[in-house]
C-alpha atoms as a printed R data frame, in Angstrom:
    type eleno elety resid chain resno       x       y       z
1   ATOM     1    CA   MET     A     1 142.302 238.758  -8.716
2   ATOM     2    CA   ILE     A     2 143.166 242.407  -9.159
3   ATOM     3    CA   SER     A     3 140.900 244.709 -11.269
4   ATOM     4    CA   VAL     A     4 141.956 245.974 -14.694
5   ATOM     5    CA   ASP     A     5 141.900 249.579 -13.419
6   ATOM     6    CA   SER     A     6 143.993 248.862 -10.363
7   ATOM     7    CA   TYR     A     7 146.633 246.946 -12.376
8   ATOM     8    CA   ARG     A     8 146.698 249.695 -14.976
9   ATOM     9    CA   ALA     A     9 147.528 252.209 -12.193
10  ATOM    10    CA   THR     A    10 150.248 249.860 -10.837
11  ATOM    11    CA   VAL     A    11 152.016 249.585 -14.185
12  ATOM    12    CA   SER     A    12 151.717 253.333 -14.696
13  ATOM    13    CA   ASP     A    13 153.163 254.119 -11.293
14  ATOM    14    CA   LEU     A    14 156.033 251.649 -11.973
15  ATOM    15    CA   LEU     A    15 157.163 253.636 -15.012
16  ATOM    16    CA   GLY     A    16 156.790 257.147 -13.502
17  ATOM    17    CA   ARG     A    17 157.898 259.975 -15.757
18  ATOM    18    CA   SER     A    18 160.721 259.866 -18.331
19  ATOM    19    CA   PRO     A    19 163.706 262.255 -17.735
20  ATOM    20    CA   VAL     A    20 163.830 265.528 -19.640
21  ATOM    21    CA   THR     A    21 166.514 265.891 -22.319
22  ATOM    22    CA   ILE     A    22 167.494 268.461 -24.932
23  ATOM    23    CA   VAL     A    23 167.216 267.435 -28.514
24  ATOM    24    CA   PRO     A    24 167.703 269.264 -31.898
25  ATOM    25    CA   LEU     A    25 164.491 270.072 -33.708
26  ATOM    26    CA   ALA     A    26 165.271 267.456 -36.335
27  ATOM    27    CA   GLY     A    27 165.085 264.693 -33.634
28  ATOM    28    CA   ALA     A    28 162.032 266.048 -31.776
29  ATOM    29    CA   ALA     A    29 159.138 264.975 -34.016
30  ATOM    30    CA   GLY     A    30 156.558 263.019 -32.094
31  ATOM    31    CA   LEU     A    31 158.036 263.814 -28.665
32  ATOM    32    CA   VAL     A    32 156.403 265.826 -25.930
33  ATOM    33    CA   LEU     A    33 157.561 269.290 -24.974
34  ATOM    34    CA   ALA     A    34 158.786 269.318 -21.387
35  ATOM    35    CA   GLU     A    35 158.987 273.176 -20.888
36  ATOM    36    CA   ASP     A    36 157.033 276.206 -22.099
37  ATOM    37    CA   VAL     A    37 158.653 277.886 -25.201
38  ATOM    38    CA   HIS     A    38 158.570 281.689 -25.373
39  ATOM    39    CA   ALA     A    39 159.147 283.565 -28.591
40  ATOM    40    CA   GLY     A    40 162.651 284.948 -29.035
41  ATOM    41    CA   VAL     A    41 161.424 287.106 -31.856
42  ATOM    42    CA   SER     A    42 158.130 288.477 -33.037
43  ATOM    43    CA   LEU     A    43 156.424 286.837 -36.020
44  ATOM    44    CA   PRO     A    44 156.635 288.550 -38.362
45  ATOM    45    CA   PRO     A    45 159.741 290.186 -36.976
46  ATOM    46    CA   PHE     A    46 159.183 293.306 -39.098
47  ATOM    47    CA   ASP     A    47 156.364 294.856 -41.245
48  ATOM    48    CA   ASN     A    48 156.473 293.073 -44.615
49  ATOM    49    CA   SER     A    49 154.614 292.618 -47.857
50  ATOM    50    CA   ALA     A    50 152.058 289.924 -48.220
51  ATOM    51    CA   MET     A    51 152.226 290.259 -52.089
52  ATOM    52    CA   ASP     A    52 154.487 290.841 -55.029
53  ATOM    53    CA   GLY     A    53 153.701 294.414 -56.049
54  ATOM    54    CA   TYR     A    54 154.404 297.977 -55.099
55  ATOM    55    CA   ALA     A    55 154.787 299.639 -51.684
56  ATOM    56    CA   VAL     A    56 152.899 302.947 -51.676
57  ATOM    57    CA   ARG     A    57 151.368 305.569 -49.522
58  ATOM    58    CA   ALA     A    58 147.611 304.909 -49.659
59  ATOM    59    CA   ALA     A    59 146.909 308.629 -49.954
60  ATOM    60    CA   ASP     A    60 149.091 308.866 -53.096
61  ATOM    61    CA   VAL     A    61 146.948 306.280 -55.003
62  ATOM    62    CA   ALA     A    62 143.532 307.134 -53.488
63  ATOM    63    CA   GLY     A    63 142.230 308.278 -56.936
64  ATOM    64    CA   ALA     A    64 143.244 305.097 -58.777
65  ATOM    65    CA   GLY     A    65 140.422 303.224 -60.348
66  ATOM    66    CA   GLU     A    66 138.730 304.227 -63.663
67  ATOM    67    CA   VAL     A    67 141.706 306.561 -64.131
68  ATOM    68    CA   ALA     A    68 145.135 305.052 -63.383
69  ATOM    69    CA   VAL     A    69 147.637 306.776 -61.225
70  ATOM    70    CA   THR     A    70 151.273 306.727 -62.401
71  ATOM    71    CA   LEU     A    71 154.148 306.920 -59.873
72  ATOM    72    CA   PRO     A    72 157.916 306.792 -60.274
73  ATOM    73    CA   VAL     A    73 159.572 303.589 -58.970
74  ATOM    74    CA   ALA     A    74 162.275 304.855 -56.665
75  ATOM    75    CA   ASP     A    75 163.608 301.526 -55.335
76  ATOM    76    CA   ASP     A    76 163.456 297.744 -55.715
77  ATOM    77    CA   ILE     A    77 162.987 295.613 -52.504
78  ATOM    78    CA   PRO     A    78 163.548 291.843 -52.852
79  ATOM    79    CA   ALA     A    79 162.949 289.525 -49.932
80  ATOM    80    CA   GLY     A    80 166.015 289.454 -47.612
81  ATOM    81    CA   ARG     A    81 167.057 292.988 -48.194
82  ATOM    82    CA   VAL     A    82 168.161 294.631 -44.982
83  ATOM    83    CA   ASP     A    83 168.998 298.224 -46.086
84  ATOM    84    CA   VAL     A    84 165.555 299.535 -47.089
85  ATOM    85    CA   ALA     A    85 165.277 303.200 -47.762
86  ATOM    86    CA   PRO     A    86 162.213 305.249 -46.731
87  ATOM    87    CA   LEU     A    87 159.440 305.744 -49.241
88  ATOM    88    CA   GLU     A    88 159.200 309.358 -50.293
89  ATOM    89    CA   PRO     A    89 155.770 310.891 -50.898
90  ATOM    90    CA   GLY     A    90 154.606 310.572 -54.519
91  ATOM    91    CA   THR     A    91 156.773 307.506 -55.224
92  ATOM    92    CA   ALA     A    92 156.448 303.713 -55.200
93  ATOM    93    CA   HIS     A    93 158.895 300.917 -54.336
94  ATOM    94    CA   ARG     A    94 158.659 297.601 -56.253
95  ATOM    95    CA   ILE     A    95 158.502 294.970 -53.511
96  ATOM    96    CA   MET     A    96 158.395 291.180 -53.307
97  ATOM    97    CA   THR     A    97 156.435 288.984 -50.972
98  ATOM    98    CA   GLY     A    98 158.119 288.845 -47.512
99  ATOM    99    CA   ALA     A    99 160.299 291.892 -48.123
100 ATOM   100    CA   PRO     A   100 160.423 294.602 -45.465
101 ATOM   101    CA   LEU     A   101 157.990 297.387 -45.916
102 ATOM   102    CA   PRO     A   102 159.840 300.652 -46.384
103 ATOM   103    CA   PRO     A   103 159.323 303.384 -43.760
104 ATOM   104    CA   GLY     A   104 156.562 305.747 -44.952
105 ATOM   105    CA   ALA     A   105 154.648 303.078 -46.884
106 ATOM   106    CA   ASP     A   106 151.292 301.917 -45.494
107 ATOM   107    CA   ALA     A   107 149.928 299.770 -48.281
108 ATOM   108    CA   VAL     A   108 150.921 297.307 -51.062
109 ATOM   109    CA   VAL     A   109 149.399 297.271 -54.498
110 ATOM   110    CA   MET     A   110 149.629 293.758 -55.877
111 ATOM   111    CA   VAL     A   111 151.324 293.558 -59.266
112 ATOM   112    CA   GLU     A   112 148.102 292.296 -60.945
113 ATOM   113    CA   ASN     A   113 146.657 295.819 -60.425
114 ATOM   114    CA   THR     A   114 149.529 297.497 -62.157
115 ATOM   115    CA   ASP     A   115 151.377 297.497 -65.513
116 ATOM   116    CA   GLY     A   116 154.502 295.971 -63.773
117 ATOM   117    CA   GLY     A   117 156.757 298.894 -64.671
118 ATOM   118    CA   THR     A   118 160.261 299.160 -63.256
119 ATOM   119    CA   SER     A   119 160.997 302.863 -63.780
120 ATOM   120    CA   SER     A   120 157.405 304.031 -63.364
121 ATOM   121    CA   VAL     A   121 154.229 302.126 -62.594
122 ATOM   122    CA   ARG     A   122 150.636 302.647 -63.621
123 ATOM   123    CA   ILE     A   123 148.356 301.705 -60.730
124 ATOM   124    CA   SER     A   124 144.681 300.881 -61.432
125 ATOM   125    CA   ALA     A   125 143.410 300.148 -57.893
126 ATOM   126    CA   ALA     A   126 143.180 302.171 -54.714
127 ATOM   127    CA   PRO     A   127 144.152 300.094 -51.686
128 ATOM   128    CA   ALA     A   128 143.220 301.196 -48.182
129 ATOM   129    CA   ALA     A   129 145.978 301.753 -45.666
130 ATOM   130    CA   GLY     A   130 147.147 298.337 -44.362
131 ATOM   131    CA   THR     A   131 146.228 296.396 -47.521
132 ATOM   132    CA   HIS     A   132 148.610 293.401 -48.089
133 ATOM   133    CA   VAL     A   133 150.773 294.395 -45.157
134 ATOM   134    CA   ARG     A   134 151.876 291.862 -42.565
135 ATOM   135    CA   ARG     A   135 152.406 293.690 -39.340
136 ATOM   136    CA   THR     A   136 155.196 293.004 -36.746
137 ATOM   137    CA   GLY     A   137 153.966 290.465 -34.189
138 ATOM   138    CA   GLU     A   138 150.733 289.749 -36.002
139 ATOM   139    CA   ASP     A   139 151.239 286.081 -35.430
140 ATOM   140    CA   VAL     A   140 153.406 285.955 -32.274
141 ATOM   141    CA   VAL     A   141 154.749 288.770 -30.101
142 ATOM   142    CA   LYS     A   142 158.362 288.528 -28.801
143 ATOM   143    CA   GLY     A   143 158.492 287.186 -25.267
144 ATOM   144    CA   THR     A   144 155.005 285.649 -25.275
145 ATOM   145    CA   LEU     A   145 154.145 281.949 -24.925
146 ATOM   146    CA   ALA     A   146 154.602 280.200 -28.248
147 ATOM   147    CA   LEU     A   147 154.255 276.509 -27.221
148 ATOM   148    CA   HIS     A   148 152.884 274.972 -24.028
149 ATOM   149    CA   ALA     A   149 154.678 272.287 -22.092
150 ATOM   150    CA   GLY     A   150 152.947 269.025 -22.819
151 ATOM   151    CA   THR     A   151 152.473 269.784 -26.517
152 ATOM   152    CA   VAL     A   152 153.144 266.852 -28.817
153 ATOM   153    CA   LEU     A   153 155.649 268.079 -31.343
154 ATOM   154    CA   GLY     A   154 154.381 267.714 -34.859
155 ATOM   155    CA   HIS     A   155 155.629 269.402 -38.068
156 ATOM   156    CA   SER     A   156 153.737 272.684 -37.412
157 ATOM   157    CA   GLN     A   157 154.979 272.895 -33.798
158 ATOM   158    CA   LEU     A   158 158.512 272.332 -34.896
159 ATOM   159    CA   GLY     A   159 158.166 274.848 -37.661
160 ATOM   160    CA   LEU     A   160 156.996 277.445 -35.138
161 ATOM   161    CA   ALA     A   161 159.922 276.585 -32.823
162 ATOM   162    CA   ALA     A   162 162.374 277.191 -35.643
163 ATOM   163    CA   ALA     A   163 160.553 280.347 -36.713
164 ATOM   164    CA   VAL     A   164 160.925 281.957 -33.196
165 ATOM   165    CA   GLY     A   165 164.676 281.220 -33.260
166 ATOM   166    CA   LEU     A   166 165.140 277.801 -31.515
167 ATOM   167    CA   ALA     A   167 167.430 275.115 -32.696
168 ATOM   168    CA   GLU     A   168 166.649 272.597 -29.891
169 ATOM   169    CA   LEU     A   169 163.933 271.790 -27.432
170 ATOM   170    CA   ALA     A   170 163.554 270.242 -23.937
171 ATOM   171    CA   VAL     A   171 161.468 267.069 -24.249
172 ATOM   172    CA   TYR     A   172 160.613 263.965 -22.343
173 ATOM   173    CA   ARG     A   173 163.148 261.385 -23.441
174 ATOM   174    CA   PRO     A   174 161.766 258.387 -25.361
175 ATOM   175    CA   LEU     A   175 161.919 255.251 -23.299
176 ATOM   176    CA   SER     A   176 164.317 252.467 -24.183
177 ATOM   177    CA   VAL     A   177 162.536 249.098 -23.998
178 ATOM   178    CA   LEU     A   178 163.880 245.575 -24.122
179 ATOM   179    CA   VAL     A   179 161.437 243.080 -25.550
180 ATOM   180    CA   VAL     A   180 161.905 239.353 -24.753
181 ATOM   181    CA   SER     A   181 159.868 236.517 -25.987
182 ATOM   182    CA   THR     A   182 160.195 233.201 -24.201
183 ATOM   183    CA   GLY     A   183 159.222 229.584 -25.012
184 ATOM   184    CA   THR     A   184 161.179 226.516 -26.118
185 ATOM   185    CA   GLU     A   185 158.465 225.904 -28.730
186 ATOM   186    CA   LEU     A   186 159.322 229.165 -30.554
187 ATOM   187    CA   VAL     A   187 161.151 229.193 -33.862
188 ATOM   188    CA   GLU     A   188 162.178 232.288 -35.815
189 ATOM   189    CA   ALA     A   189 161.053 232.403 -39.490
190 ATOM   190    CA   PRO     A   190 162.137 231.287 -42.021
191 ATOM   191    CA   ASN     A   191 163.636 228.268 -40.216
192 ATOM   192    CA   PRO     A   192 161.525 225.090 -40.802
193 ATOM   193    CA   LEU     A   193 159.114 223.975 -38.121
194 ATOM   194    CA   ARG     A   194 159.133 220.639 -36.456
195 ATOM   195    CA   HIS     A   195 156.059 219.072 -34.999
196 ATOM   196    CA   GLY     A   196 155.294 220.799 -31.782
197 ATOM   197    CA   GLN     A   197 156.931 224.135 -32.710
198 ATOM   198    CA   ILE     A   198 155.435 227.522 -33.730
199 ATOM   199    CA   TYR     A   199 156.790 230.616 -35.304
200 ATOM   200    CA   GLU     A   200 157.625 233.413 -32.907
201 ATOM   201    CA   SER     A   201 155.457 236.572 -33.418
202 ATOM   202    CA   ASN     A   202 155.043 238.274 -30.073
203 ATOM   203    CA   SER     A   203 158.274 240.162 -30.163
204 ATOM   204    CA   VAL     A   204 157.510 241.409 -33.661
205 ATOM   205    CA   MET     A   205 154.212 242.756 -32.675
206 ATOM   206    CA   LEU     A   206 155.420 244.286 -29.446
207 ATOM   207    CA   ALA     A   207 158.421 245.950 -31.005
208 ATOM   208    CA   ALA     A   208 156.292 247.488 -33.764
209 ATOM   209    CA   ALA     A   209 153.668 248.689 -31.249
210 ATOM   210    CA   LEU     A   210 156.376 250.234 -28.972
211 ATOM   211    CA   ARG     A   211 158.164 251.955 -31.846
212 ATOM   212    CA   GLY     A   212 154.859 253.327 -32.871
213 ATOM   213    CA   LEU     A   213 154.718 255.181 -29.524
214 ATOM   214    CA   GLY     A   214 158.229 256.559 -30.077
215 ATOM   215    CA   CYS     A   215 160.085 254.068 -27.829
216 ATOM   216    CA   ARG     A   216 163.590 252.794 -28.670
217 ATOM   217    CA   VAL     A   217 163.380 248.970 -28.811
218 ATOM   218    CA   ASP     A   218 165.841 246.172 -28.516
219 ATOM   219    CA   VAL     A   219 164.600 242.592 -29.024
220 ATOM   220    CA   VAL     A   220 165.658 239.171 -27.759
221 ATOM   221    CA   ARG     A   221 163.649 236.428 -29.478
222 ATOM   222    CA   SER     A   222 162.750 232.915 -28.515
223 ATOM   223    CA   VAL     A   223 164.544 232.444 -25.156
224 ATOM   224    CA   VAL     A   224 164.159 228.768 -24.179
225 ATOM   225    CA   ASP     A   225 162.413 227.759 -20.946
226 ATOM   226    CA   ASP     A   226 165.519 227.645 -18.845
227 ATOM   227    CA   VAL     A   227 165.991 229.961 -15.868
228 ATOM   228    CA   GLY     A   228 169.772 230.114 -16.137
229 ATOM   229    CA   GLU     A   229 169.710 230.936 -19.834
230 ATOM   230    CA   PHE     A   230 166.979 233.539 -19.348
231 ATOM   231    CA   ARG     A   231 168.921 235.341 -16.687
232 ATOM   232    CA   GLY     A   232 172.242 235.004 -18.576
233 ATOM   233    CA   VAL     A   233 170.784 236.510 -21.735
234 ATOM   234    CA   ILE     A   234 168.796 239.338 -20.153
235 ATOM   235    CA   GLU     A   235 170.752 240.524 -17.092
236 ATOM   236    CA   PRO     A   236 173.724 242.075 -19.044
237 ATOM   237    CA   LYS     A   237 171.209 244.224 -21.001
238 ATOM   238    CA   LEU     A   238 169.228 245.629 -18.025
239 ATOM   239    CA   ALA     A   239 171.581 248.521 -17.394
240 ATOM   240    CA   GLU     A   240 170.882 249.853 -20.951
241 ATOM   241    CA   VAL     A   241 167.146 250.034 -20.835
242 ATOM   242    CA   ASP     A   242 164.265 251.876 -19.097
243 ATOM   243    CA   LEU     A   243 161.874 248.909 -19.242
244 ATOM   244    CA   LEU     A   244 161.863 245.140 -19.807
245 ATOM   245    CA   VAL     A   245 158.827 243.621 -21.360
246 ATOM   246    CA   THR     A   246 158.499 239.864 -21.628
247 ATOM   247    CA   SER     A   247 155.896 237.571 -23.239
248 ATOM   248    CA   GLY     A   248 155.150 234.089 -22.088
249 ATOM   249    CA   GLY     A   249 156.179 232.068 -19.030
250 ATOM   250    CA   VAL     A   250 153.910 233.711 -16.503
251 ATOM   251    CA   SER     A   251 151.009 231.351 -16.075
252 ATOM   252    CA   ALA     A   252 150.525 228.293 -13.779
253 ATOM   253    CA   GLY     A   253 152.310 225.634 -15.791
254 ATOM   254    CA   ALA     A   254 155.415 223.605 -14.993
255 ATOM   255    CA   TYR     A   255 157.746 225.504 -17.326
256 ATOM   256    CA   GLU     A   256 157.038 229.181 -16.634
257 ATOM   257    CA   VAL     A   257 160.549 230.531 -17.138
258 ATOM   258    CA   VAL     A   258 159.743 234.224 -16.492
259 ATOM   259    CA   LYS     A   259 157.843 233.491 -13.349
260 ATOM   260    CA   ASP     A   260 160.490 231.048 -12.065
261 ATOM   261    CA   ALA     A   261 163.329 233.443 -12.850
262 ATOM   262    CA   LEU     A   262 161.840 236.628 -11.396
263 ATOM   263    CA   THR     A   263 159.891 235.418  -8.384
264 ATOM   264    CA   GLY     A   264 161.628 236.839  -5.345
265 ATOM   265    CA   GLN     A   265 163.621 239.238  -7.506
266 ATOM   266    CA   GLY     A   266 161.207 242.157  -7.095
267 ATOM   267    CA   VAL     A   267 158.608 241.157  -9.634
268 ATOM   268    CA   GLU     A   268 155.090 240.264  -8.450
269 ATOM   269    CA   PHE     A   269 152.869 238.001 -10.482
270 ATOM   270    CA   ARG     A   270 149.130 238.642 -10.367
271 ATOM   271    CA   LYS     A   271 145.906 237.381 -11.881
272 ATOM   272    CA   VAL     A   272 143.976 240.281 -13.475
273 ATOM   273    CA   ALA     A   273 140.181 240.100 -13.848
274 ATOM   274    CA   MET     A   274 140.060 240.253 -17.569
275 ATOM   275    CA   GLN     A   275 139.778 238.006 -20.659
276 ATOM   276    CA   PRO     A   276 142.148 237.566 -22.454
277 ATOM   277    CA   GLY     A   277 145.318 238.442 -20.611
278 ATOM   278    CA   GLY     A   278 144.643 237.324 -17.034
279 ATOM   279    CA   PRO     A   279 148.198 236.254 -16.011
280 ATOM   280    CA   GLN     A   280 150.284 239.379 -15.542
281 ATOM   281    CA   GLY     A   281 153.376 240.477 -13.569
282 ATOM   282    CA   CYS     A   282 155.271 243.670 -12.909
283 ATOM   283    CA   GLY     A   283 157.897 245.101 -10.578
284 ATOM   284    CA   ARG     A   284 161.659 245.840 -10.636
285 ATOM   285    CA   TRP     A   285 164.554 243.573 -11.419
286 ATOM   286    CA   ASP     A   286 167.859 245.041 -10.354
287 ATOM   287    CA   GLY     A   287 166.097 248.383 -10.254
288 ATOM   288    CA   VAL     A   288 164.758 248.159 -13.834
289 ATOM   289    CA   PRO     A   289 160.942 248.248 -14.316
290 ATOM   290    CA   VAL     A   290 159.582 244.927 -15.631
291 ATOM   291    CA   VAL     A   291 156.230 244.140 -17.182
292 ATOM   292    CA   THR     A   292 155.562 240.468 -17.943
293 ATOM   293    CA   LEU     A   293 152.789 239.604 -20.366
294 ATOM   294    CA   PRO     A   294 151.097 236.259 -21.160
295 ATOM   295    CA   GLY     A   295 152.264 234.187 -24.169
296 ATOM   296    CA   ASN     A   296 149.274 234.024 -26.393
297 ATOM   297    CA   PRO     A   297 149.324 236.680 -29.112
298 ATOM   298    CA   VAL     A   298 145.926 238.175 -28.523
299 ATOM   299    CA   SER     A   299 146.662 238.374 -24.838
300 ATOM   300    CA   VAL     A   300 149.840 240.194 -25.648
301 ATOM   301    CA   LEU     A   301 148.000 242.778 -27.807
302 ATOM   302    CA   VAL     A   302 145.152 243.291 -25.391
303 ATOM   303    CA   SER     A   303 147.569 243.652 -22.466
304 ATOM   304    CA   PHE     A   304 149.548 246.239 -24.464
305 ATOM   305    CA   GLU     A   305 146.411 248.230 -25.114
306 ATOM   306    CA   ALA     A   306 145.126 247.938 -21.537
307 ATOM   307    CA   PHE     A   307 148.354 248.518 -19.554
308 ATOM   308    CA   LEU     A   308 151.501 249.281 -21.507
309 ATOM   309    CA   ARG     A   309 150.291 251.816 -24.038
310 ATOM   310    CA   PRO     A   310 148.692 254.273 -21.546
311 ATOM   311    CA   ALA     A   311 151.624 253.824 -19.050
312 ATOM   312    CA   LEU     A   312 154.305 254.499 -21.663
313 ATOM   313    CA   LEU     A   313 152.510 257.498 -23.200
314 ATOM   314    CA   THR     A   314 152.093 258.928 -19.720
315 ATOM   315    CA   ALA     A   315 155.766 258.317 -18.892
316 ATOM   316    CA   MET     A   316 156.806 260.203 -22.078
317 ATOM   317    CA   GLY     A   317 154.740 263.230 -21.166
318 ATOM   318    CA   HIS     A   318 151.516 262.623 -23.166
319 ATOM   319    CA   THR     A   319 148.209 263.725 -21.551
320 ATOM   320    CA   ASP     A   320 145.851 262.125 -24.110
321 ATOM   321    CA   VAL     A   321 146.721 258.453 -23.489
322 ATOM   322    CA   ASP     A   322 143.422 256.624 -23.960
323 ATOM   323    CA   ARG     A   323 141.912 255.226 -27.062
324 ATOM   324    CA   ARG     A   324 138.792 256.990 -28.148
325 ATOM   325    CA   ARG     A   325 135.763 255.358 -26.537
326 ATOM   326    CA   VAL     A   326 132.267 255.349 -28.301
327 ATOM   327    CA   ARG     A   327 129.034 253.588 -27.812
328 ATOM   328    CA   ALA     A   328 127.775 251.142 -30.480
329 ATOM   329    CA   ARG     A   329 124.898 248.678 -31.018
330 ATOM   330    CA   LEU     A   330 125.796 245.015 -31.307
331 ATOM   331    CA   THR     A   331 125.103 243.228 -34.566
332 ATOM   332    CA   GLU     A   332 124.978 239.881 -32.820
333 ATOM   333    CA   SER     A   333 124.748 238.568 -29.195
334 ATOM   334    CA   MET     A   334 127.822 237.965 -27.014
335 ATOM   335    CA   SER     A   335 128.718 236.293 -23.761
336 ATOM   336    CA   SER     A   336 131.372 237.048 -21.218
337 ATOM   337    CA   PRO     A   337 132.800 235.155 -18.198
338 ATOM   338    CA   THR     A   338 131.568 236.344 -14.798
339 ATOM   339    CA   ALA     A   339 133.716 238.783 -12.825
340 ATOM   340    CA   ARG     A   340 136.064 239.465 -15.727
341 ATOM   341    CA   ARG     A   341 136.279 242.441 -18.089
342 ATOM   342    CA   GLN     A   342 136.216 241.061 -21.619
343 ATOM   343    CA   PHE     A   343 137.963 242.656 -24.524
344 ATOM   344    CA   ARG     A   344 136.765 241.278 -27.844
345 ATOM   345    CA   ARG     A   345 138.089 242.193 -31.223
346 ATOM   346    CA   GLY     A   346 135.400 243.884 -33.241
347 ATOM   347    CA   PHE     A   347 134.689 245.941 -36.337
348 ATOM   348    CA   TYR     A   348 133.001 249.366 -35.800
349 ATOM   349    CA   THR     A   349 130.968 251.157 -38.383
350 ATOM   350    CA   PRO     A   350 129.673 254.629 -37.806
351 ATOM   351    CA   THR     A   351 125.952 255.161 -38.603
352 ATOM   352    CA   GLU     A   352 125.166 258.323 -40.461
353 ATOM   353    CA   GLY     A   353 122.855 260.639 -38.559
354 ATOM   354    CA   GLU     A   354 122.995 258.586 -35.387
355 ATOM   355    CA   VAL     A   355 125.039 258.930 -32.190
356 ATOM   356    CA   THR     A   356 125.784 255.236 -31.957
357 ATOM   357    CA   GLY     A   357 127.353 253.120 -34.669
358 ATOM   358    CA   LEU     A   358 127.222 249.396 -35.249
359 ATOM   359    CA   VAL     A   359 129.785 246.856 -34.013
360 ATOM   360    CA   GLY     A   360 130.226 243.197 -34.386
361 ATOM   361    CA   PRO     A   361 132.893 240.750 -33.021
362 ATOM   362    CA   ARG     A   362 135.603 239.479 -35.187
363 ATOM   363    CA   GLY     A   363 136.612 235.873 -34.303
364 ATOM   364    CA   GLY     A   364 135.891 234.094 -31.001
365 ATOM   365    CA   PRO     A   365 137.232 234.991 -27.510
366 ATOM   366    CA   GLY     A   366 140.200 232.613 -27.847
367 ATOM   367    CA   SER     A   367 143.556 234.315 -27.088
368 ATOM   368    CA   HIS     A   368 145.272 232.427 -29.882
369 ATOM   369    CA   LEU     A   369 143.047 233.756 -32.744
370 ATOM   370    CA   LEU     A   370 145.508 236.386 -34.146
371 ATOM   371    CA   ALA     A   371 144.085 236.555 -37.639
372 ATOM   372    CA   ALA     A   372 140.795 237.935 -36.281
373 ATOM   373    CA   PHE     A   373 142.743 240.882 -34.757
374 ATOM   374    CA   THR     A   374 143.999 241.937 -38.157
375 ATOM   375    CA   GLN     A   375 140.324 242.256 -39.287
376 ATOM   376    CA   ALA     A   376 139.377 244.404 -36.259
377 ATOM   377    CA   ASN     A   377 139.369 248.138 -35.913
378 ATOM   378    CA   CYS     A   378 138.261 248.221 -32.237
379 ATOM   379    CA   LEU     A   379 137.968 246.373 -28.945
380 ATOM   380    CA   ILE     A   380 134.480 245.708 -27.652
381 ATOM   381    CA   VAL     A   381 134.549 246.026 -23.826
382 ATOM   382    CA   LEU     A   382 132.137 244.090 -21.660
383 ATOM   383    CA   PRO     A   383 132.293 245.061 -17.993
384 ATOM   384    CA   GLU     A   384 132.895 242.634 -15.170
385 ATOM   385    CA   GLU     A   385 129.310 242.431 -14.120
386 ATOM   386    CA   VAL     A   386 128.011 241.609 -17.589
387 ATOM   387    CA   THR     A   387 127.810 238.013 -18.744
388 ATOM   388    CA   GLU     A   388 125.270 238.347 -21.665
389 ATOM   389    CA   VAL     A   389 124.500 241.049 -24.193
390 ATOM   390    CA   ALA     A   390 121.905 240.668 -26.939
391 ATOM   391    CA   GLU     A   391 121.905 241.805 -30.501
392 ATOM   392    CA   GLY     A   392 120.980 245.509 -30.563
393 ATOM   393    CA   ASP     A   393 122.319 246.185 -27.055
394 ATOM   394    CA   GLU     A   394 124.712 249.177 -26.731
395 ATOM   395    CA   VAL     A   395 128.290 248.436 -25.619
396 ATOM   396    CA   ASP     A   396 131.480 250.384 -25.087
397 ATOM   397    CA   VAL     A   397 134.035 250.317 -27.964
398 ATOM   398    CA   LEU     A   398 137.617 251.345 -27.947
399 ATOM   399    CA   LEU     A   399 138.745 252.498 -31.413
400 ATOM   400    CA   LEU     A   400 142.161 251.194 -32.353
């Protein structure tokens, strides 16, 4: 058997790094920036008013307070005006938030401290120089680094990119993934079930999980256990995708269609020292990376968390690819098979005032117990050398 950590590295190496592509800002949300972004303009690009009010020379209103100072209003400056005249001594300009500060002005009196006049204005406060003025480059200076390569592009990062004059960005391209579920026993809802059949769910789960990472996903559901049909359905699609992910057909039974179809085609099938999810496979088929997962639904989800999620995030440029790991005290005892890393569904509750929270398993260790996964918010991880843990023992927990 291969260790969980070794197999994780193998899957990650298989995918490598996604190509860099240029996308418009509207299509970049959630993607990872591939190149540093330098500001094409300063922010703000000019001195401007932080308030609706009056641009003044601070010296002209220094005496305002108990006795108001009255100044003639020589100009009106709305936001967006580009032909701003200088402010002459002994005058004021009415100014709106974001409007350019006129040359000669060094402060803004907010309108609440005036009578709001349009031909002349009574000012009842004495602002110091610089009051309510946004200086050029106060946020970002032209030519300086605005966004680092490796940044995950959220709404604020895209807003900054737009503000410094960019319409598109270089990002790591989202991976295109083909998801295939196999098994003659699988039926797609809402078709009626016959005895011996089950509803197909793996592709639904995998597709949702992959889309949640930003991947583009195509799905082929319920391929029967026939090597010829498997190859006939999948091979024409390989040229269109970056990764093929299959579920089912990789164990040691007599009808393991994925294993039968891909053995000798560049895909190696291994047993990983874990529970659930031991039977795994990966490699390249016609040059396309392939990751083959077991068929039981919990094995699929655990395998996704252990191998696919970190590999895909890494491939798409992310640096934070691991689930948050915390320590927690068990609310009941647990056992684990020898020489295997066990991943058990659990529910974690933080404990106020303590470093460690509490965690208890949800459902048994069976890889078919999908409902228990919906009640879990974490995976309890028991190392390979641990076979028994008692109530109150501390364990590692991966928060989902």
